Amino acid sequence: MTAPLRAGLLGLGMMGRHHARLLREIDGIDLVAVADPAGDVHGVAGSLPVLPDVEALASAGLDIAVVAVPTRFHAAAATTLAEAGVHVMVEKPIADSSEEGRVLADLFDARGLVGTVGHVERFNPALQQLRARLAEGEIGDVYQIATRRQSTFPARIGDVGVAKDLATHDIDLTAWVAQSSYAAVSAQTAFQSGRSFEDMIAISGRLQDGAVVNHLINWLSPMKERVTVVTGERGTFIADTATADLTLHRNGTAALEWESVSTFRGVSEGDVTRFAFPKREPLRSELEAFRDAVNGRPTLLSTMREAVHVLSVVEASLESASDDGRLIRMGQRAAV
């Protein structure tokens, strides 16, 4: 048997506490060092001393590390760890800008290290089922992918707006389930909470494969909603990623004879199926995949270059919103 991977964790905040719990529980990983300049506010370090910074963490003889600090520190922290020969998972987004992300991706490639980004929705059981069923052609050609991600304002987020914090999830999951990158986007934003960052964004666009996409994301809603709707030529999938449920509404095959019911319907209603499948904690599955990637096994993890594309789409959306919703073609931006 191979020795467990020596793991370190930078950041002991809201996300860091979950990483700490799982890094202790997962087979093949041994959490040996934690660091946070702000200390251990959630009391998750246990018997481990809380190191003061990433430099101290990088000197702890690590194989792998998770970076769960505010976005503006991602690039510098991951760079320090890469220079120490450590494989790294960075929480999303990859960096504060796509240019920083490209430099980071180049560094990890040059050093032959696993560099991945925490687009955890790839490990949501409902979205994994959705991707597999789309790949099998269960609803034929995909016409549209629409997502809604709405909730109250999270006081813990202070250095980015809703686009970088939440839209990154929807953009990555959309490109991932469709297996197609973004071709063009336009967007509108709103600033309602008195901050310098947007708290609402509505994005529309098109993927390279021709599918139309729409994303509605905000921190202004009193209810929490996490929904992905995929419409194709033979039906519509609805994935509720908050509950990990996946439902298929099939196009009907029986003729409608009641005139008032059939009026204005493009397709008729068919059978509705809610699928049953195992539901594992997505973050646990993601960290297990990180372990497996370091051990040379293929995984569903987001590469740093895929994460740069996601951040480029976010940047294009914010640029569009600042220019009255102008359509921006991704080919006009710097290549990943």
mmCIF file of C-alpha atoms in Angstrom:
data_model
loop_
_atom_site.group_PDB
_atom_site.id
_atom_site.type_symbol
_atom_site.label_atom_id
_atom_site.label_comp_id
_atom_site.label_asym_id
_atom_site.label_seq_id
_atom_site.Cartn_x
_atom_site.Cartn_y
_atom_site.Cartn_z
ATOM 1 C CA MET A 1 0.000 0.000 0.000
ATOM 2 C CA THR A 2 1.142 3.522 -0.739
ATOM 3 C CA ALA A 3 1.580 5.908 2.179
ATOM 4 C CA PRO A 4 -1.208 8.418 2.760
ATOM 5 C CA LEU A 5 -0.768 11.777 1.078
ATOM 6 C CA ARG A 6 0.436 14.445 3.499
ATOM 7 C CA ALA A 7 -2.158 17.209 3.235
ATOM 8 C CA GLY A 8 -2.175 20.837 4.233
ATOM 9 C CA LEU A 9 -5.044 23.321 4.435
ATOM 10 C CA LEU A 10 -4.750 27.080 3.985
ATOM 11 C CA GLY A 11 -7.808 28.880 5.337
ATOM 12 C CA LEU A 12 -9.947 27.790 8.287
ATOM 13 C CA GLY A 13 -13.071 29.785 7.520
ATOM 14 C CA MET A 14 -16.513 28.627 6.424
ATOM 15 C CA MET A 15 -15.219 26.428 3.593
ATOM 16 C CA GLY A 16 -11.988 25.532 5.341
ATOM 17 C CA ARG A 17 -13.794 23.882 8.242
ATOM 18 C CA HIS A 18 -15.532 21.469 5.841
ATOM 19 C CA HIS A 19 -12.255 20.711 4.071
ATOM 20 C CA ALA A 20 -10.614 20.027 7.448
ATOM 21 C CA ARG A 21 -13.343 17.572 8.439
ATOM 22 C CA LEU A 22 -13.183 15.649 5.175
ATOM 23 C CA LEU A 23 -9.386 15.643 4.836
ATOM 24 C CA ARG A 24 -9.347 13.861 8.204
ATOM 25 C CA GLU A 25 -11.972 11.303 7.156
ATOM 26 C CA ILE A 26 -10.905 10.316 3.624
ATOM 27 C CA ASP A 27 -8.769 7.214 3.201
ATOM 28 C CA GLY A 28 -5.358 7.831 1.694
ATOM 29 C CA ILE A 29 -5.049 11.375 3.060
ATOM 30 C CA ASP A 30 -3.415 12.507 6.291
ATOM 31 C CA LEU A 31 -4.069 16.131 7.335
ATOM 32 C CA VAL A 32 -0.743 17.172 8.857
ATOM 33 C CA ALA A 33 -0.742 20.985 8.740
ATOM 34 C CA VAL A 34 -3.176 23.917 8.730
ATOM 35 C CA ALA A 35 -2.604 27.630 8.367
ATOM 36 C CA ASP A 36 -4.636 30.805 8.663
ATOM 37 C CA PRO A 37 -3.344 34.300 9.493
ATOM 38 C CA ALA A 38 -6.683 34.971 11.236
ATOM 39 C CA GLY A 39 -6.381 31.920 13.481
ATOM 40 C CA ASP A 40 -8.788 29.048 14.028
ATOM 41 C CA VAL A 41 -12.139 30.835 14.412
ATOM 42 C CA HIS A 42 -14.182 27.614 14.068
ATOM 43 C CA GLY A 43 -11.955 25.429 16.246
ATOM 44 C CA VAL A 44 -11.187 22.846 13.560
ATOM 45 C CA ALA A 45 -7.394 22.550 13.894
ATOM 46 C CA GLY A 46 -7.643 19.987 16.672
ATOM 47 C CA SER A 47 -4.177 19.022 17.887
ATOM 48 C CA LEU A 48 -2.472 20.686 14.918
ATOM 49 C CA PRO A 49 -0.742 24.026 15.474
ATOM 50 C CA VAL A 50 -2.208 26.840 13.366
ATOM 51 C CA LEU A 51 0.618 28.054 11.149
ATOM 52 C CA PRO A 52 0.733 31.784 10.406
ATOM 53 C CA ASP A 53 0.935 31.837 6.598
ATOM 54 C CA VAL A 54 1.286 29.912 3.343
ATOM 55 C CA GLU A 55 5.092 30.004 3.511
ATOM 56 C CA ALA A 56 5.024 28.071 6.777
ATOM 57 C CA LEU A 57 2.501 25.646 5.297
ATOM 58 C CA ALA A 58 4.633 25.091 2.200
ATOM 59 C CA SER A 59 7.574 24.160 4.460
ATOM 60 C CA ALA A 60 5.638 21.390 6.209
ATOM 61 C CA GLY A 61 6.657 18.598 3.823
ATOM 62 C CA LEU A 62 3.294 18.328 2.042
ATOM 63 C CA ASP A 63 2.182 16.246 -0.913
ATOM 64 C CA ILE A 64 -1.114 18.097 -1.439
ATOM 65 C CA ALA A 65 -2.807 21.256 -0.207
ATOM 66 C CA VAL A 66 -6.214 22.902 -0.345
ATOM 67 C CA VAL A 67 -6.382 26.694 -0.673
ATOM 68 C CA ALA A 68 -9.585 28.061 0.888
ATOM 69 C CA VAL A 69 -8.786 31.734 1.448
ATOM 70 C CA PRO A 70 -10.372 34.860 -0.110
ATOM 71 C CA THR A 71 -10.119 35.070 -3.894
ATOM 72 C CA ARG A 72 -7.523 37.840 -4.002
ATOM 73 C CA PHE A 73 -5.007 35.519 -2.274
ATOM 74 C CA HIS A 74 -5.539 32.455 -4.495
ATOM 75 C CA ALA A 75 -2.825 33.059 -7.085
ATOM 76 C CA ALA A 76 -0.046 33.982 -4.649
ATOM 77 C CA ALA A 77 -0.845 31.108 -2.297
ATOM 78 C CA ALA A 78 -1.012 28.493 -5.055
ATOM 79 C CA THR A 79 2.221 29.822 -6.550
ATOM 80 C CA THR A 80 4.056 29.463 -3.243
ATOM 81 C CA LEU A 81 2.824 25.905 -2.851
ATOM 82 C CA ALA A 82 3.685 24.955 -6.446
ATOM 83 C CA GLU A 83 7.214 26.266 -5.984
ATOM 84 C CA ALA A 84 7.488 23.894 -3.027
ATOM 85 C CA GLY A 85 6.395 20.970 -5.245
ATOM 86 C CA VAL A 86 2.911 20.630 -3.745
ATOM 87 C CA HIS A 87 -0.170 19.530 -5.709
ATOM 88 C CA VAL A 88 -2.955 22.063 -5.100
ATOM 89 C CA MET A 89 -6.719 22.377 -5.139
ATOM 90 C CA VAL A 90 -7.774 26.043 -5.152
ATOM 91 C CA GLU A 91 -11.315 26.982 -4.214
ATOM 92 C CA LYS A 92 -13.157 28.723 -7.047
ATOM 93 C CA PRO A 93 -12.602 31.065 -8.758
ATOM 94 C CA ILE A 94 -9.058 30.139 -9.730
ATOM 95 C CA ALA A 95 -7.771 33.674 -9.165
ATOM 96 C CA ASP A 96 -8.819 37.311 -9.066
ATOM 97 C CA SER A 97 -8.382 37.587 -12.849
ATOM 98 C CA SER A 98 -8.170 35.207 -15.789
ATOM 99 C CA GLU A 99 -4.675 36.503 -16.558
ATOM 100 C CA GLU A 100 -3.491 35.474 -13.080
ATOM 101 C CA GLY A 101 -5.199 32.141 -13.680
ATOM 102 C CA ARG A 102 -3.344 31.575 -16.956
ATOM 103 C CA VAL A 103 -0.007 32.225 -15.292
ATOM 104 C CA LEU A 104 -0.941 29.778 -12.548
ATOM 105 C CA ALA A 105 -2.009 27.081 -15.038
ATOM 106 C CA ASP A 106 1.282 27.490 -16.911
ATOM 107 C CA LEU A 107 3.254 27.137 -13.665
ATOM 108 C CA PHE A 108 1.546 23.904 -12.615
ATOM 109 C CA ASP A 109 1.914 22.447 -16.116
ATOM 110 C CA ALA A 110 5.606 23.360 -16.225
ATOM 111 C CA ARG A 111 6.244 21.689 -12.873
ATOM 112 C CA GLY A 112 4.188 18.581 -13.665
ATOM 113 C CA LEU A 113 1.891 19.148 -10.692
ATOM 114 C CA VAL A 114 -1.811 18.518 -10.311
ATOM 115 C CA GLY A 115 -3.502 21.897 -10.180
ATOM 116 C CA THR A 116 -7.265 21.880 -9.894
ATOM 117 C CA VAL A 117 -10.060 24.265 -8.955
ATOM 118 C CA GLY A 118 -12.986 23.553 -6.638
ATOM 119 C CA HIS A 119 -15.905 23.598 -9.060
ATOM 120 C CA VAL A 120 -17.734 21.269 -6.707
ATOM 121 C CA GLU A 121 -20.975 21.098 -8.718
ATOM 122 C CA ARG A 122 -19.241 18.590 -11.006
ATOM 123 C CA PHE A 123 -19.578 16.184 -8.088
ATOM 124 C CA ASN A 124 -23.255 16.852 -7.431
ATOM 125 C CA PRO A 125 -24.942 13.484 -8.065
ATOM 126 C CA ALA A 126 -27.811 15.078 -10.004
ATOM 127 C CA LEU A 127 -25.438 16.844 -12.393
ATOM 128 C CA GLN A 128 -23.307 13.739 -12.854
ATOM 129 C CA GLN A 129 -26.449 11.841 -13.829
ATOM 130 C CA LEU A 130 -27.474 14.717 -16.108
ATOM 131 C CA ARG A 131 -24.127 14.828 -17.909
ATOM 132 C CA ALA A 132 -24.171 11.065 -18.483
ATOM 133 C CA ARG A 133 -27.732 11.071 -19.807
ATOM 134 C CA LEU A 134 -27.058 14.019 -22.118
ATOM 135 C CA ALA A 135 -23.964 12.251 -23.453
ATOM 136 C CA GLU A 136 -26.112 9.181 -24.174
ATOM 137 C CA GLY A 137 -28.489 11.359 -26.197
ATOM 138 C CA GLU A 138 -31.483 10.746 -23.947
ATOM 139 C CA ILE A 139 -33.178 14.008 -25.001
ATOM 140 C CA GLY A 140 -31.433 14.380 -28.349
ATOM 141 C CA ASP A 141 -29.891 17.702 -29.345
ATOM 142 C CA VAL A 142 -29.708 20.227 -26.493
ATOM 143 C CA TYR A 143 -31.455 23.503 -27.271
ATOM 144 C CA GLN A 144 -31.131 25.456 -24.026
ATOM 145 C CA ILE A 145 -29.524 25.311 -20.581
ATOM 146 C CA ALA A 146 -30.938 27.670 -17.951
ATOM 147 C CA THR A 147 -29.789 27.959 -14.338
ATOM 148 C CA ARG A 148 -31.100 29.804 -11.287
ATOM 149 C CA ARG A 149 -28.917 30.293 -8.204
ATOM 150 C CA GLN A 150 -30.555 32.615 -5.702
ATOM 151 C CA SER A 151 -30.194 33.148 -1.955
ATOM 152 C CA THR A 152 -29.716 35.719 0.795
ATOM 153 C CA PHE A 153 -26.504 37.732 1.069
ATOM 154 C CA PRO A 154 -23.560 35.820 2.646
ATOM 155 C CA ALA A 155 -21.784 38.156 5.071
ATOM 156 C CA ARG A 156 -18.586 36.088 4.729
ATOM 157 C CA ILE A 157 -18.012 37.237 1.120
ATOM 158 C CA GLY A 158 -16.315 40.621 1.004
ATOM 159 C CA ASP A 159 -13.829 40.698 -1.851
ATOM 160 C CA VAL A 160 -15.906 39.695 -4.911
ATOM 161 C CA GLY A 161 -19.421 40.035 -6.262
ATOM 162 C CA VAL A 162 -22.017 37.425 -7.001
ATOM 163 C CA ALA A 163 -20.566 36.803 -10.482
ATOM 164 C CA LYS A 164 -17.165 35.536 -9.340
ATOM 165 C CA ASP A 165 -18.519 33.852 -6.228
ATOM 166 C CA LEU A 166 -21.591 32.085 -7.616
ATOM 167 C CA ALA A 167 -21.839 32.487 -11.404
ATOM 168 C CA THR A 168 -18.594 30.534 -11.686
ATOM 169 C CA HIS A 169 -20.542 27.490 -10.468
ATOM 170 C CA ASP A 170 -23.243 27.848 -13.117
ATOM 171 C CA ILE A 171 -20.859 28.615 -15.970
ATOM 172 C CA ASP A 172 -18.638 25.641 -15.168
ATOM 173 C CA LEU A 173 -21.496 23.182 -14.654
ATOM 174 C CA THR A 174 -23.147 24.310 -17.892
ATOM 175 C CA ALA A 175 -20.009 23.877 -19.990
ATOM 176 C CA TRP A 176 -19.294 20.600 -18.200
ATOM 177 C CA VAL A 177 -22.688 18.916 -18.591
ATOM 178 C CA ALA A 178 -22.930 20.091 -22.217
ATOM 179 C CA GLN A 179 -19.260 19.316 -22.893
ATOM 180 C CA SER A 180 -19.028 22.586 -24.819
ATOM 181 C CA SER A 181 -17.328 25.897 -24.024
ATOM 182 C CA TYR A 182 -18.903 29.345 -24.254
ATOM 183 C CA ALA A 183 -18.991 31.213 -27.561
ATOM 184 C CA ALA A 184 -20.644 34.521 -26.556
ATOM 185 C CA VAL A 185 -22.337 36.222 -23.602
ATOM 186 C CA SER A 186 -24.195 39.367 -22.638
ATOM 187 C CA ALA A 187 -25.301 40.399 -19.166
ATOM 188 C CA GLN A 188 -26.997 42.872 -16.862
ATOM 189 C CA THR A 189 -26.097 43.525 -13.217
ATOM 190 C CA ALA A 190 -27.650 45.232 -10.193
ATOM 191 C CA PHE A 191 -26.115 46.805 -7.071
ATOM 192 C CA GLN A 192 -28.760 46.848 -4.346
ATOM 193 C CA SER A 193 -26.904 46.144 -1.101
ATOM 194 C CA GLY A 194 -24.681 49.210 -0.971
ATOM 195 C CA ARG A 195 -21.462 47.384 -1.875
ATOM 196 C CA SER A 196 -19.067 48.118 -4.709
ATOM 197 C CA PHE A 197 -19.647 44.616 -6.093
ATOM 198 C CA GLU A 198 -22.748 43.418 -7.945
ATOM 199 C CA ASP A 199 -25.300 41.383 -5.994
ATOM 200 C CA MET A 200 -27.352 40.301 -9.019
ATOM 201 C CA ILE A 201 -26.403 39.240 -12.518
ATOM 202 C CA ALA A 202 -28.441 37.920 -15.428
ATOM 203 C CA ILE A 203 -26.359 36.294 -18.175
ATOM 204 C CA SER A 204 -27.490 35.081 -21.577
ATOM 205 C CA GLY A 205 -25.379 33.588 -24.299
ATOM 206 C CA ARG A 206 -24.562 30.642 -26.515
ATOM 207 C CA LEU A 207 -22.232 27.657 -26.298
ATOM 208 C CA GLN A 208 -19.893 26.576 -29.076
ATOM 209 C CA ASP A 209 -22.275 23.713 -29.880
ATOM 210 C CA GLY A 210 -25.119 26.198 -30.477
ATOM 211 C CA ALA A 211 -27.098 25.716 -27.252
ATOM 212 C CA VAL A 212 -28.644 28.869 -25.784
ATOM 213 C CA VAL A 213 -27.739 29.547 -22.131
ATOM 214 C CA ASN A 214 -29.328 31.705 -19.431
ATOM 215 C CA HIS A 215 -28.158 32.249 -15.857
ATOM 216 C CA LEU A 216 -29.952 34.161 -13.102
ATOM 217 C CA ILE A 217 -27.814 34.610 -9.995
ATOM 218 C CA ASN A 218 -28.398 36.852 -7.004
ATOM 219 C CA TRP A 219 -27.887 37.443 -3.286
ATOM 220 C CA LEU A 220 -31.214 39.276 -2.995
ATOM 221 C CA SER A 221 -33.681 36.437 -2.573
ATOM 222 C CA PRO A 222 -35.281 35.333 0.727
ATOM 223 C CA MET A 223 -35.337 31.734 -0.497
ATOM 224 C CA LYS A 224 -32.525 29.472 -1.675
ATOM 225 C CA GLU A 225 -32.748 28.083 -5.192
ATOM 226 C CA ARG A 226 -30.268 25.926 -7.102
ATOM 227 C CA VAL A 227 -31.842 24.717 -10.347
ATOM 228 C CA THR A 228 -30.529 23.667 -13.753
ATOM 229 C CA VAL A 229 -33.004 23.151 -16.620
ATOM 230 C CA VAL A 230 -31.854 21.505 -19.864
ATOM 231 C CA THR A 231 -34.276 21.485 -22.800
ATOM 232 C CA GLY A 232 -33.687 19.265 -25.806
ATOM 233 C CA GLU A 233 -35.508 17.898 -28.813
ATOM 234 C CA ARG A 234 -37.121 15.025 -26.865
ATOM 235 C CA GLY A 235 -37.687 16.493 -23.414
ATOM 236 C CA THR A 236 -36.448 18.569 -20.501
ATOM 237 C CA PHE A 237 -34.254 17.646 -17.544
ATOM 238 C CA ILE A 238 -34.602 19.556 -14.275
ATOM 239 C CA ALA A 239 -31.767 19.151 -11.781
ATOM 240 C CA ASP A 240 -32.271 20.529 -8.287
ATOM 241 C CA THR A 241 -28.711 20.672 -7.023
ATOM 242 C CA ALA A 242 -29.779 21.680 -3.500
ATOM 243 C CA THR A 243 -31.482 18.293 -3.064
ATOM 244 C CA ALA A 244 -29.537 16.388 -5.779
ATOM 245 C CA ASP A 245 -32.793 15.404 -7.510
ATOM 246 C CA LEU A 246 -33.049 14.875 -11.271
ATOM 247 C CA THR A 247 -36.369 14.813 -13.111
ATOM 248 C CA LEU A 248 -37.074 14.201 -16.797
ATOM 249 C CA HIS A 249 -40.165 15.628 -18.501
ATOM 250 C CA ARG A 250 -40.463 13.750 -21.778
ATOM 251 C CA ASN A 251 -42.138 15.101 -24.876
ATOM 252 C CA GLY A 252 -45.487 13.417 -25.405
ATOM 253 C CA THR A 253 -46.225 10.998 -28.205
ATOM 254 C CA ALA A 254 -50.007 10.794 -27.787
ATOM 255 C CA ALA A 255 -52.095 13.210 -29.818
ATOM 256 C CA LEU A 256 -54.046 15.851 -27.894
ATOM 257 C CA GLU A 257 -57.714 15.830 -28.842
ATOM 258 C CA TRP A 258 -58.914 18.535 -26.443
ATOM 259 C CA GLU A 259 -58.533 21.732 -28.450
ATOM 260 C CA SER A 260 -58.378 24.168 -25.521
ATOM 261 C CA VAL A 261 -55.555 22.130 -23.941
ATOM 262 C CA SER A 262 -53.481 21.798 -27.090
ATOM 263 C CA THR A 263 -53.603 25.499 -28.005
ATOM 264 C CA PHE A 264 -50.221 27.257 -27.923
ATOM 265 C CA ARG A 265 -48.260 24.126 -27.010
ATOM 266 C CA GLY A 266 -45.180 23.473 -29.102
ATOM 267 C CA VAL A 267 -44.864 19.914 -27.831
ATOM 268 C CA SER A 268 -47.282 17.801 -25.842
ATOM 269 C CA GLU A 269 -46.715 16.659 -22.275
ATOM 270 C CA GLY A 270 -45.292 13.201 -21.833
ATOM 271 C CA ASP A 271 -44.219 11.036 -18.930
ATOM 272 C CA VAL A 272 -42.406 12.540 -15.956
ATOM 273 C CA THR A 273 -39.675 10.524 -14.232
ATOM 274 C CA ARG A 274 -37.692 11.349 -11.098
ATOM 275 C CA PHE A 275 -34.575 9.211 -11.032
ATOM 276 C CA ALA A 276 -33.224 7.379 -8.002
ATOM 277 C CA PHE A 277 -29.458 7.135 -7.533
ATOM 278 C CA PRO A 278 -26.884 7.240 -4.709
ATOM 279 C CA LYS A 279 -26.277 10.708 -3.266
ATOM 280 C CA ARG A 280 -22.823 11.270 -1.795
ATOM 281 C CA GLU A 281 -21.571 14.555 -0.363
ATOM 282 C CA PRO A 282 -20.121 16.464 -3.359
ATOM 283 C CA LEU A 283 -17.172 17.979 -1.480
ATOM 284 C CA ARG A 284 -16.129 14.549 -0.205
ATOM 285 C CA SER A 285 -16.254 13.163 -3.749
ATOM 286 C CA GLU A 286 -14.244 16.124 -5.026
ATOM 287 C CA LEU A 287 -11.489 15.672 -2.439
ATOM 288 C CA GLU A 288 -11.380 11.941 -3.152
ATOM 289 C CA ALA A 289 -10.959 12.808 -6.839
ATOM 290 C CA PHE A 290 -8.092 15.159 -5.926
ATOM 291 C CA ARG A 291 -6.407 12.280 -4.097
ATOM 292 C CA ASP A 292 -6.976 10.002 -7.089
ATOM 293 C CA ALA A 293 -5.609 12.570 -9.567
ATOM 294 C CA VAL A 294 -2.397 12.911 -7.564
ATOM 295 C CA ASN A 295 -2.154 9.109 -7.602
ATOM 296 C CA GLY A 296 -2.394 9.121 -11.395
ATOM 297 C CA ARG A 297 -6.022 8.172 -11.922
ATOM 298 C CA PRO A 298 -8.433 10.003 -14.274
ATOM 299 C CA THR A 299 -11.086 12.145 -12.569
ATOM 300 C CA LEU A 300 -13.845 14.653 -13.261
ATOM 301 C CA LEU A 301 -11.940 17.501 -11.611
ATOM 302 C CA SER A 302 -11.855 20.955 -13.172
ATOM 303 C CA THR A 303 -8.438 21.660 -14.638
ATOM 304 C CA MET A 304 -6.917 25.080 -14.115
ATOM 305 C CA ARG A 305 -7.299 25.821 -17.819
ATOM 306 C CA GLU A 306 -11.001 24.987 -17.704
ATOM 307 C CA ALA A 307 -11.272 27.259 -14.666
ATOM 308 C CA VAL A 308 -9.578 30.067 -16.595
ATOM 309 C CA HIS A 309 -12.238 29.742 -19.307
ATOM 310 C CA VAL A 310 -14.945 29.983 -16.640
ATOM 311 C CA LEU A 311 -13.384 33.125 -15.164
ATOM 312 C CA SER A 312 -12.998 34.593 -18.659
ATOM 313 C CA VAL A 313 -16.744 34.124 -19.207
ATOM 314 C CA VAL A 314 -17.436 35.868 -15.882
ATOM 315 C CA GLU A 315 -15.173 38.755 -16.863
ATOM 316 C CA ALA A 316 -16.849 39.016 -20.273
ATOM 317 C CA SER A 317 -20.251 39.072 -18.572
ATOM 318 C CA LEU A 318 -19.216 41.891 -16.229
ATOM 319 C CA GLU A 319 -17.696 43.774 -19.155
ATOM 320 C CA SER A 320 -20.942 43.371 -21.084
ATOM 321 C CA ALA A 321 -23.010 44.596 -18.144
ATOM 322 C CA SER A 322 -20.863 47.720 -17.846
ATOM 323 C CA ASP A 323 -21.497 48.418 -21.528
ATOM 324 C CA ASP A 324 -25.312 48.175 -21.492
ATOM 325 C CA GLY A 325 -25.427 44.463 -22.234
ATOM 326 C CA ARG A 326 -23.223 44.439 -25.331
ATOM 327 C CA LEU A 327 -22.715 40.952 -26.793
ATOM 328 C CA ILE A 328 -19.148 39.780 -26.257
ATOM 329 C CA ARG A 329 -17.742 36.910 -28.276
ATOM 330 C CA MET A 330 -15.279 34.814 -26.313
ATOM 331 C CA GLY A 331 -13.025 34.503 -29.353
ATOM 332 C CA GLN A 332 -12.366 38.225 -29.077
ATOM 333 C CA ARG A 333 -10.817 37.732 -25.637
ATOM 334 C CA ALA A 334 -7.343 36.345 -25.001
ATOM 335 C CA ALA A 335 -7.109 32.585 -25.594
ATOM 336 C CA VAL A 336 -6.701 30.292 -22.607
#
